[in-house]
Protein backbone atom coordinates (compact mmCIF):
# COMPACT_ATOMS: atom_id res chain seq x y z
CA UNK A 1 0.00 0.00 0.00
CA UNK A 2 2.83 2.43 0.81
CA UNK A 3 4.34 1.79 -2.61
CA UNK A 4 0.99 2.60 -4.27
CA UNK A 5 0.72 5.87 -2.34
CA UNK A 6 4.28 6.81 -3.22
CA UNK A 7 3.64 5.99 -6.85
CA UNK A 8 0.45 8.08 -6.88
CA UNK A 9 2.26 10.98 -5.20
CA UNK A 10 4.99 10.73 -7.80
CA UNK A 11 2.41 10.96 -10.55
CA UNK A 12 0.75 13.94 -8.87
CA UNK A 13 4.17 15.58 -8.51
CA UNK A 14 4.83 15.18 -12.21
CA UNK A 15 1.39 16.64 -12.94
CA UNK A 16 2.12 19.63 -10.69
CA UNK A 17 5.48 20.20 -12.39
CA UNK A 18 3.93 20.16 -15.85
CA UNK A 19 1.17 22.50 -14.66
CA UNK A 20 3.75 25.05 -13.50
CA UNK A 21 5.60 24.75 -16.81
CA UNK A 22 2.36 25.28 -18.70
CA UNK A 23 1.33 28.29 -16.56
CA UNK A 24 1.74 30.91 -19.30
CA UNK A 25 -0.92 29.26 -21.48
CA UNK A 26 -3.41 28.56 -18.72
CA UNK A 27 -6.42 30.86 -18.75
CA UNK A 28 -7.10 30.92 -15.01
CA UNK A 29 -6.94 29.13 -11.65
CA UNK A 30 -9.58 26.62 -12.68
CA UNK A 31 -7.15 25.18 -15.20
CA UNK A 32 -4.70 24.42 -12.41
CA UNK A 33 -7.35 22.52 -10.51
CA UNK A 34 -8.77 20.47 -13.38
CA UNK A 35 -7.50 16.93 -13.43
CA UNK A 36 -6.33 17.09 -9.86
CA UNK A 37 -8.62 14.38 -8.57
CA UNK A 38 -11.77 16.38 -9.26
CA UNK A 39 -11.72 17.95 -5.80
CA UNK A 40 -10.81 21.38 -4.49
CA UNK A 41 -9.72 21.85 -0.92
CA UNK A 42 -8.88 24.89 1.18
CA UNK A 43 -6.98 24.92 4.48
CA UNK A 44 -6.70 28.10 6.55
CA UNK A 45 -6.54 29.35 10.09
CA UNK A 46 -7.31 32.72 11.60
CA UNK A 47 -4.91 33.89 14.28
CA UNK A 48 -7.39 36.55 15.45
CA UNK A 49 -10.22 34.13 16.20
CA UNK A 50 -8.24 30.91 16.69
CA UNK A 51 -10.50 29.18 14.14
CA UNK A 52 -9.35 26.76 11.47
CA UNK A 53 -10.95 25.36 8.36
CA UNK A 54 -9.92 22.37 6.30
CA UNK A 55 -12.61 21.49 3.80
CA UNK A 56 -13.22 20.07 0.37
CA UNK A 57 -15.52 22.63 -1.23
CA UNK A 58 -15.77 21.35 -4.81
CA UNK A 59 -16.20 17.78 -6.09
CA UNK A 60 -16.69 16.50 -9.64
CA UNK A 61 -17.50 19.88 -11.14
CA UNK A 62 -19.81 21.13 -8.38
CA UNK A 63 -19.35 23.42 -5.42
CA UNK A 64 -20.52 21.97 -2.10
CA UNK A 65 -23.00 24.44 -0.59
CA UNK A 66 -22.39 23.34 3.03
CA UNK A 67 -18.63 23.79 2.64
CA UNK A 68 -19.10 27.22 1.04
CA UNK A 69 -21.33 28.21 3.98
CA UNK A 70 -18.55 27.18 6.40
CA UNK A 71 -16.05 29.22 4.38
CA UNK A 72 -18.40 32.24 4.49
CA UNK A 73 -18.53 32.08 8.28
CA UNK A 74 -14.79 31.44 8.61
CA UNK A 75 -13.91 34.40 6.38
CA UNK A 76 -16.32 36.79 8.11
CA UNK A 77 -15.28 40.25 9.31
CA UNK A 78 -14.02 39.27 12.77
CA UNK A 79 -14.34 42.85 13.99
CA UNK A 80 -18.10 43.08 13.35
CA UNK A 81 -19.05 39.40 13.11
CA UNK A 82 -20.62 40.09 9.71
CA UNK A 83 -20.48 37.32 7.10
CA UNK A 84 -21.43 37.43 3.43
CA UNK A 85 -21.20 34.97 0.56
CA UNK A 86 -17.54 34.63 -0.40
CA UNK A 87 -17.11 34.35 -4.16
CA UNK A 88 -16.02 30.74 -4.80
CA UNK A 89 -13.63 32.01 -7.49
CA UNK A 90 -11.62 33.78 -4.75
CA UNK A 91 -11.29 30.45 -2.96
CA UNK A 92 -10.29 28.81 -6.25
CA UNK A 93 -7.41 31.28 -6.70
CA UNK A 94 -6.16 30.62 -3.17
CA UNK A 95 -6.55 26.83 -3.52
CA UNK A 96 -4.78 26.73 -6.90
CA UNK A 97 -1.90 28.85 -5.57
CA UNK A 98 -1.61 26.67 -2.48
CA UNK A 99 -1.47 23.54 -4.63
CA UNK A 100 1.33 25.03 -6.74
CA UNK A 101 3.32 25.81 -3.58
CA UNK A 102 3.27 22.12 -2.63
CA UNK A 103 2.86 22.62 1.09
CA UNK A 104 0.58 21.04 3.67
CA UNK A 105 0.74 24.13 5.87
CA UNK A 106 -2.62 25.91 6.04
CA UNK A 107 -2.80 29.55 5.04
CA UNK A 108 -2.96 32.10 7.80
CA UNK A 109 -5.85 34.34 6.75
CA UNK A 110 -5.24 37.93 7.75
CA UNK A 111 -8.32 39.36 6.08
CA UNK A 112 -11.26 37.89 4.21
CA UNK A 113 -14.55 39.76 4.09
CA UNK A 114 -14.44 43.33 5.39
CA UNK A 115 -17.53 45.32 6.22
CA UNK A 116 -17.59 48.87 4.85
CA UNK A 117 -17.04 50.11 8.43
CA UNK A 118 -13.93 47.96 8.88
CA UNK A 119 -12.59 48.93 5.48
CA UNK A 120 -13.05 52.65 6.26
CA UNK A 121 -11.28 52.22 9.62
CA UNK A 122 -8.36 50.43 7.94
CA UNK A 123 -8.18 53.14 5.24
CA UNK A 124 -7.77 55.77 7.95
CA UNK A 125 -4.78 53.78 9.30
CA UNK A 126 -3.10 52.80 6.03
CA UNK A 127 -2.77 54.20 2.53
CA UNK A 128 -2.59 50.62 1.18
CA UNK A 129 -6.31 49.93 1.71
CA UNK A 130 -8.48 50.53 -1.36
CA UNK A 131 -11.65 52.63 -1.03
CA UNK A 132 -13.62 50.06 -3.08
CA UNK A 133 -11.75 47.01 -1.84
CA UNK A 134 -12.84 43.65 -3.21
CA UNK A 135 -12.71 42.46 0.41
CA UNK A 136 -16.05 44.28 0.87
CA UNK A 137 -17.71 42.10 -1.78
CA UNK A 138 -16.26 38.77 -0.63
CA UNK A 139 -13.88 38.52 -3.58
CA UNK A 140 -10.50 38.80 -1.81
CA UNK A 141 -8.28 37.41 0.91
CA UNK A 142 -4.95 38.43 2.44
CA UNK A 143 -2.90 35.31 3.14
CA UNK A 144 0.42 34.25 4.63
CA UNK A 145 2.45 31.05 4.88
CA UNK A 146 5.38 30.50 7.26
CA UNK A 147 6.94 27.90 4.99
CA UNK A 148 6.90 30.01 1.82
CA UNK A 149 8.14 33.50 1.09
CA UNK A 150 5.87 36.32 0.00
CA UNK A 151 7.65 36.21 -3.35
CA UNK A 152 6.93 32.49 -3.79
CA UNK A 153 3.27 32.97 -2.91
CA UNK A 154 3.03 35.97 -5.23
CA UNK A 155 4.53 34.08 -8.18
CA UNK A 156 2.20 31.10 -7.64
CA UNK A 157 -0.89 33.33 -7.50
CA UNK A 158 0.17 35.40 -10.53
CA UNK A 159 0.74 32.23 -12.56
CA UNK A 160 -2.94 31.34 -12.10
CA UNK A 161 -3.93 34.40 -14.18
CA UNK A 162 -7.27 34.45 -12.43
CA UNK A 163 -7.47 37.77 -10.60
CA UNK A 164 -5.56 40.41 -8.73
CA UNK A 165 -2.43 39.59 -6.78
CA UNK A 166 -0.72 42.05 -4.46
CA UNK A 167 2.67 41.48 -2.85
CA UNK A 168 3.11 43.14 0.56
CA UNK A 169 6.65 42.13 1.49
CA UNK A 170 7.03 44.46 4.49
CA UNK A 171 3.79 43.16 5.99
CA UNK A 172 4.53 39.56 4.96
CA UNK A 173 1.34 38.68 3.10
CA UNK A 174 -0.13 38.28 -0.37
CA UNK A 175 -3.50 39.64 -1.45
CA UNK A 176 -5.43 37.35 -3.81
CA UNK A 177 -8.73 38.23 -5.44
CA UNK A 178 -10.98 37.09 -8.28
CA UNK A 179 -11.32 40.51 -9.88
CA UNK A 180 -9.57 41.78 -12.98
CA UNK A 181 -6.21 40.08 -13.72
CA UNK A 182 -3.49 42.42 -12.44
CA UNK A 183 -0.57 42.47 -10.02
CA UNK A 184 1.22 45.00 -7.84
CA UNK A 185 3.59 45.32 -4.93
CA UNK A 186 7.17 45.28 -3.84
CSV table of C-alpha atoms in Angstrom, one decimal:
chain,number,residue,atom,x,y,z
A,1,UNK,CA,0.0,0.0,0.0
A,2,UNK,CA,2.8,2.4,0.8
A,3,UNK,CA,4.3,1.8,-2.6
A,4,UNK,CA,1.0,2.6,-4.3
A,5,UNK,CA,0.7,5.9,-2.3
A,6,UNK,CA,4.3,6.8,-3.2
A,7,UNK,CA,3.6,6.0,-6.8
A,8,UNK,CA,0.5,8.1,-6.9
A,9,UNK,CA,2.3,11.0,-5.2
A,10,UNK,CA,5.0,10.7,-7.8
A,11,UNK,CA,2.4,11.0,-10.6
A,12,UNK,CA,0.7,13.9,-8.9
A,13,UNK,CA,4.2,15.6,-8.5
A,14,UNK,CA,4.8,15.2,-12.2
A,15,UNK,CA,1.4,16.6,-12.9
A,16,UNK,CA,2.1,19.6,-10.7
A,17,UNK,CA,5.5,20.2,-12.4
A,18,UNK,CA,3.9,20.2,-15.9
A,19,UNK,CA,1.2,22.5,-14.7
A,20,UNK,CA,3.7,25.0,-13.5
A,21,UNK,CA,5.6,24.8,-16.8
A,22,UNK,CA,2.4,25.3,-18.7
A,23,UNK,CA,1.3,28.3,-16.6
A,24,UNK,CA,1.7,30.9,-19.3
A,25,UNK,CA,-0.9,29.3,-21.5
A,26,UNK,CA,-3.4,28.6,-18.7
A,27,UNK,CA,-6.4,30.9,-18.8
A,28,UNK,CA,-7.1,30.9,-15.0
A,29,UNK,CA,-6.9,29.1,-11.7
A,30,UNK,CA,-9.6,26.6,-12.7
A,31,UNK,CA,-7.1,25.2,-15.2
A,32,UNK,CA,-4.7,24.4,-12.4
A,33,UNK,CA,-7.3,22.5,-10.5
A,34,UNK,CA,-8.8,20.5,-13.4
A,35,UNK,CA,-7.5,16.9,-13.4
A,36,UNK,CA,-6.3,17.1,-9.9
A,37,UNK,CA,-8.6,14.4,-8.6
A,38,UNK,CA,-11.8,16.4,-9.3
A,39,UNK,CA,-11.7,18.0,-5.8
A,40,UNK,CA,-10.8,21.4,-4.5
A,41,UNK,CA,-9.7,21.9,-0.9
A,42,UNK,CA,-8.9,24.9,1.2
A,43,UNK,CA,-7.0,24.9,4.5
A,44,UNK,CA,-6.7,28.1,6.5
A,45,UNK,CA,-6.5,29.3,10.1
A,46,UNK,CA,-7.3,32.7,11.6
A,47,UNK,CA,-4.9,33.9,14.3
A,48,UNK,CA,-7.4,36.6,15.5
A,49,UNK,CA,-10.2,34.1,16.2
A,50,UNK,CA,-8.2,30.9,16.7
A,51,UNK,CA,-10.5,29.2,14.1
A,52,UNK,CA,-9.3,26.8,11.5
A,53,UNK,CA,-10.9,25.4,8.4
A,54,UNK,CA,-9.9,22.4,6.3
A,55,UNK,CA,-12.6,21.5,3.8
A,56,UNK,CA,-13.2,20.1,0.4
A,57,UNK,CA,-15.5,22.6,-1.2
A,58,UNK,CA,-15.8,21.3,-4.8
A,59,UNK,CA,-16.2,17.8,-6.1
A,60,UNK,CA,-16.7,16.5,-9.6
A,61,UNK,CA,-17.5,19.9,-11.1
A,62,UNK,CA,-19.8,21.1,-8.4
A,63,UNK,CA,-19.4,23.4,-5.4
A,64,UNK,CA,-20.5,22.0,-2.1
A,65,UNK,CA,-23.0,24.4,-0.6
A,66,UNK,CA,-22.4,23.3,3.0
A,67,UNK,CA,-18.6,23.8,2.6
A,68,UNK,CA,-19.1,27.2,1.0
A,69,UNK,CA,-21.3,28.2,4.0
A,70,UNK,CA,-18.5,27.2,6.4
A,71,UNK,CA,-16.1,29.2,4.4
A,72,UNK,CA,-18.4,32.2,4.5
A,73,UNK,CA,-18.5,32.1,8.3
A,74,UNK,CA,-14.8,31.4,8.6
A,75,UNK,CA,-13.9,34.4,6.4
A,76,UNK,CA,-16.3,36.8,8.1
A,77,UNK,CA,-15.3,40.2,9.3
A,78,UNK,CA,-14.0,39.3,12.8
A,79,UNK,CA,-14.3,42.9,14.0
A,80,UNK,CA,-18.1,43.1,13.4
A,81,UNK,CA,-19.0,39.4,13.1
A,82,UNK,CA,-20.6,40.1,9.7
A,83,UNK,CA,-20.5,37.3,7.1
A,84,UNK,CA,-21.4,37.4,3.4
A,85,UNK,CA,-21.2,35.0,0.6
A,86,UNK,CA,-17.5,34.6,-0.4
A,87,UNK,CA,-17.1,34.4,-4.2
A,88,UNK,CA,-16.0,30.7,-4.8
A,89,UNK,CA,-13.6,32.0,-7.5
A,90,UNK,CA,-11.6,33.8,-4.8
A,91,UNK,CA,-11.3,30.4,-3.0
A,92,UNK,CA,-10.3,28.8,-6.2
A,93,UNK,CA,-7.4,31.3,-6.7
A,94,UNK,CA,-6.2,30.6,-3.2
A,95,UNK,CA,-6.5,26.8,-3.5
A,96,UNK,CA,-4.8,26.7,-6.9
A,97,UNK,CA,-1.9,28.8,-5.6
A,98,UNK,CA,-1.6,26.7,-2.5
A,99,UNK,CA,-1.5,23.5,-4.6
A,100,UNK,CA,1.3,25.0,-6.7
A,101,UNK,CA,3.3,25.8,-3.6
A,102,UNK,CA,3.3,22.1,-2.6
A,103,UNK,CA,2.9,22.6,1.1
A,104,UNK,CA,0.6,21.0,3.7
A,105,UNK,CA,0.7,24.1,5.9
A,106,UNK,CA,-2.6,25.9,6.0
A,107,UNK,CA,-2.8,29.6,5.0
A,108,UNK,CA,-3.0,32.1,7.8
A,109,UNK,CA,-5.8,34.3,6.8
A,110,UNK,CA,-5.2,37.9,7.8
A,111,UNK,CA,-8.3,39.4,6.1
A,112,UNK,CA,-11.3,37.9,4.2
A,113,UNK,CA,-14.6,39.8,4.1
A,114,UNK,CA,-14.4,43.3,5.4
A,115,UNK,CA,-17.5,45.3,6.2
A,116,UNK,CA,-17.6,48.9,4.8
A,117,UNK,CA,-17.0,50.1,8.4
A,118,UNK,CA,-13.9,48.0,8.9
A,119,UNK,CA,-12.6,48.9,5.5
A,120,UNK,CA,-13.1,52.7,6.3
A,121,UNK,CA,-11.3,52.2,9.6
A,122,UNK,CA,-8.4,50.4,7.9
A,123,UNK,CA,-8.2,53.1,5.2
A,124,UNK,CA,-7.8,55.8,7.9
A,125,UNK,CA,-4.8,53.8,9.3
A,126,UNK,CA,-3.1,52.8,6.0
A,127,UNK,CA,-2.8,54.2,2.5
A,128,UNK,CA,-2.6,50.6,1.2
A,129,UNK,CA,-6.3,49.9,1.7
A,130,UNK,CA,-8.5,50.5,-1.4
A,131,UNK,CA,-11.7,52.6,-1.0
A,132,UNK,CA,-13.6,50.1,-3.1
A,133,UNK,CA,-11.8,47.0,-1.8
A,134,UNK,CA,-12.8,43.6,-3.2
A,135,UNK,CA,-12.7,42.5,0.4
A,136,UNK,CA,-16.1,44.3,0.9
A,137,UNK,CA,-17.7,42.1,-1.8
A,138,UNK,CA,-16.3,38.8,-0.6
A,139,UNK,CA,-13.9,38.5,-3.6
A,140,UNK,CA,-10.5,38.8,-1.8
A,141,UNK,CA,-8.3,37.4,0.9
A,142,UNK,CA,-5.0,38.4,2.4
A,143,UNK,CA,-2.9,35.3,3.1
A,144,UNK,CA,0.4,34.3,4.6
A,145,UNK,CA,2.5,31.0,4.9
A,146,UNK,CA,5.4,30.5,7.3
A,147,UNK,CA,6.9,27.9,5.0
A,148,UNK,CA,6.9,30.0,1.8
A,149,UNK,CA,8.1,33.5,1.1
A,150,UNK,CA,5.9,36.3,0.0
A,151,UNK,CA,7.6,36.2,-3.3
A,152,UNK,CA,6.9,32.5,-3.8
A,153,UNK,CA,3.3,33.0,-2.9
A,154,UNK,CA,3.0,36.0,-5.2
A,155,UNK,CA,4.5,34.1,-8.2
A,156,UNK,CA,2.2,31.1,-7.6
A,157,UNK,CA,-0.9,33.3,-7.5
A,158,UNK,CA,0.2,35.4,-10.5
A,159,UNK,CA,0.7,32.2,-12.6
A,160,UNK,CA,-2.9,31.3,-12.1
A,161,UNK,CA,-3.9,34.4,-14.2
A,162,UNK,CA,-7.3,34.5,-12.4
A,163,UNK,CA,-7.5,37.8,-10.6
A,164,UNK,CA,-5.6,40.4,-8.7
A,165,UNK,CA,-2.4,39.6,-6.8
A,166,UNK,CA,-0.7,42.0,-4.5
A,167,UNK,CA,2.7,41.5,-2.8
A,168,UNK,CA,3.1,43.1,0.6
A,169,UNK,CA,6.7,42.1,1.5
A,170,UNK,CA,7.0,44.5,4.5
A,171,UNK,CA,3.8,43.2,6.0
A,172,UNK,CA,4.5,39.6,5.0
A,173,UNK,CA,1.3,38.7,3.1
A,174,UNK,CA,-0.1,38.3,-0.4
A,175,UNK,CA,-3.5,39.6,-1.4
A,176,UNK,CA,-5.4,37.3,-3.8
A,177,UNK,CA,-8.7,38.2,-5.4
A,178,UNK,CA,-11.0,37.1,-8.3
A,179,UNK,CA,-11.3,40.5,-9.9
A,180,UNK,CA,-9.6,41.8,-13.0
A,181,UNK,CA,-6.2,40.1,-13.7
A,182,UNK,CA,-3.5,42.4,-12.4
A,183,UNK,CA,-0.6,42.5,-10.0
A,184,UNK,CA,1.2,45.0,-7.8
A,185,UNK,CA,3.6,45.3,-4.9
A,186,UNK,CA,7.2,45.3,-3.8
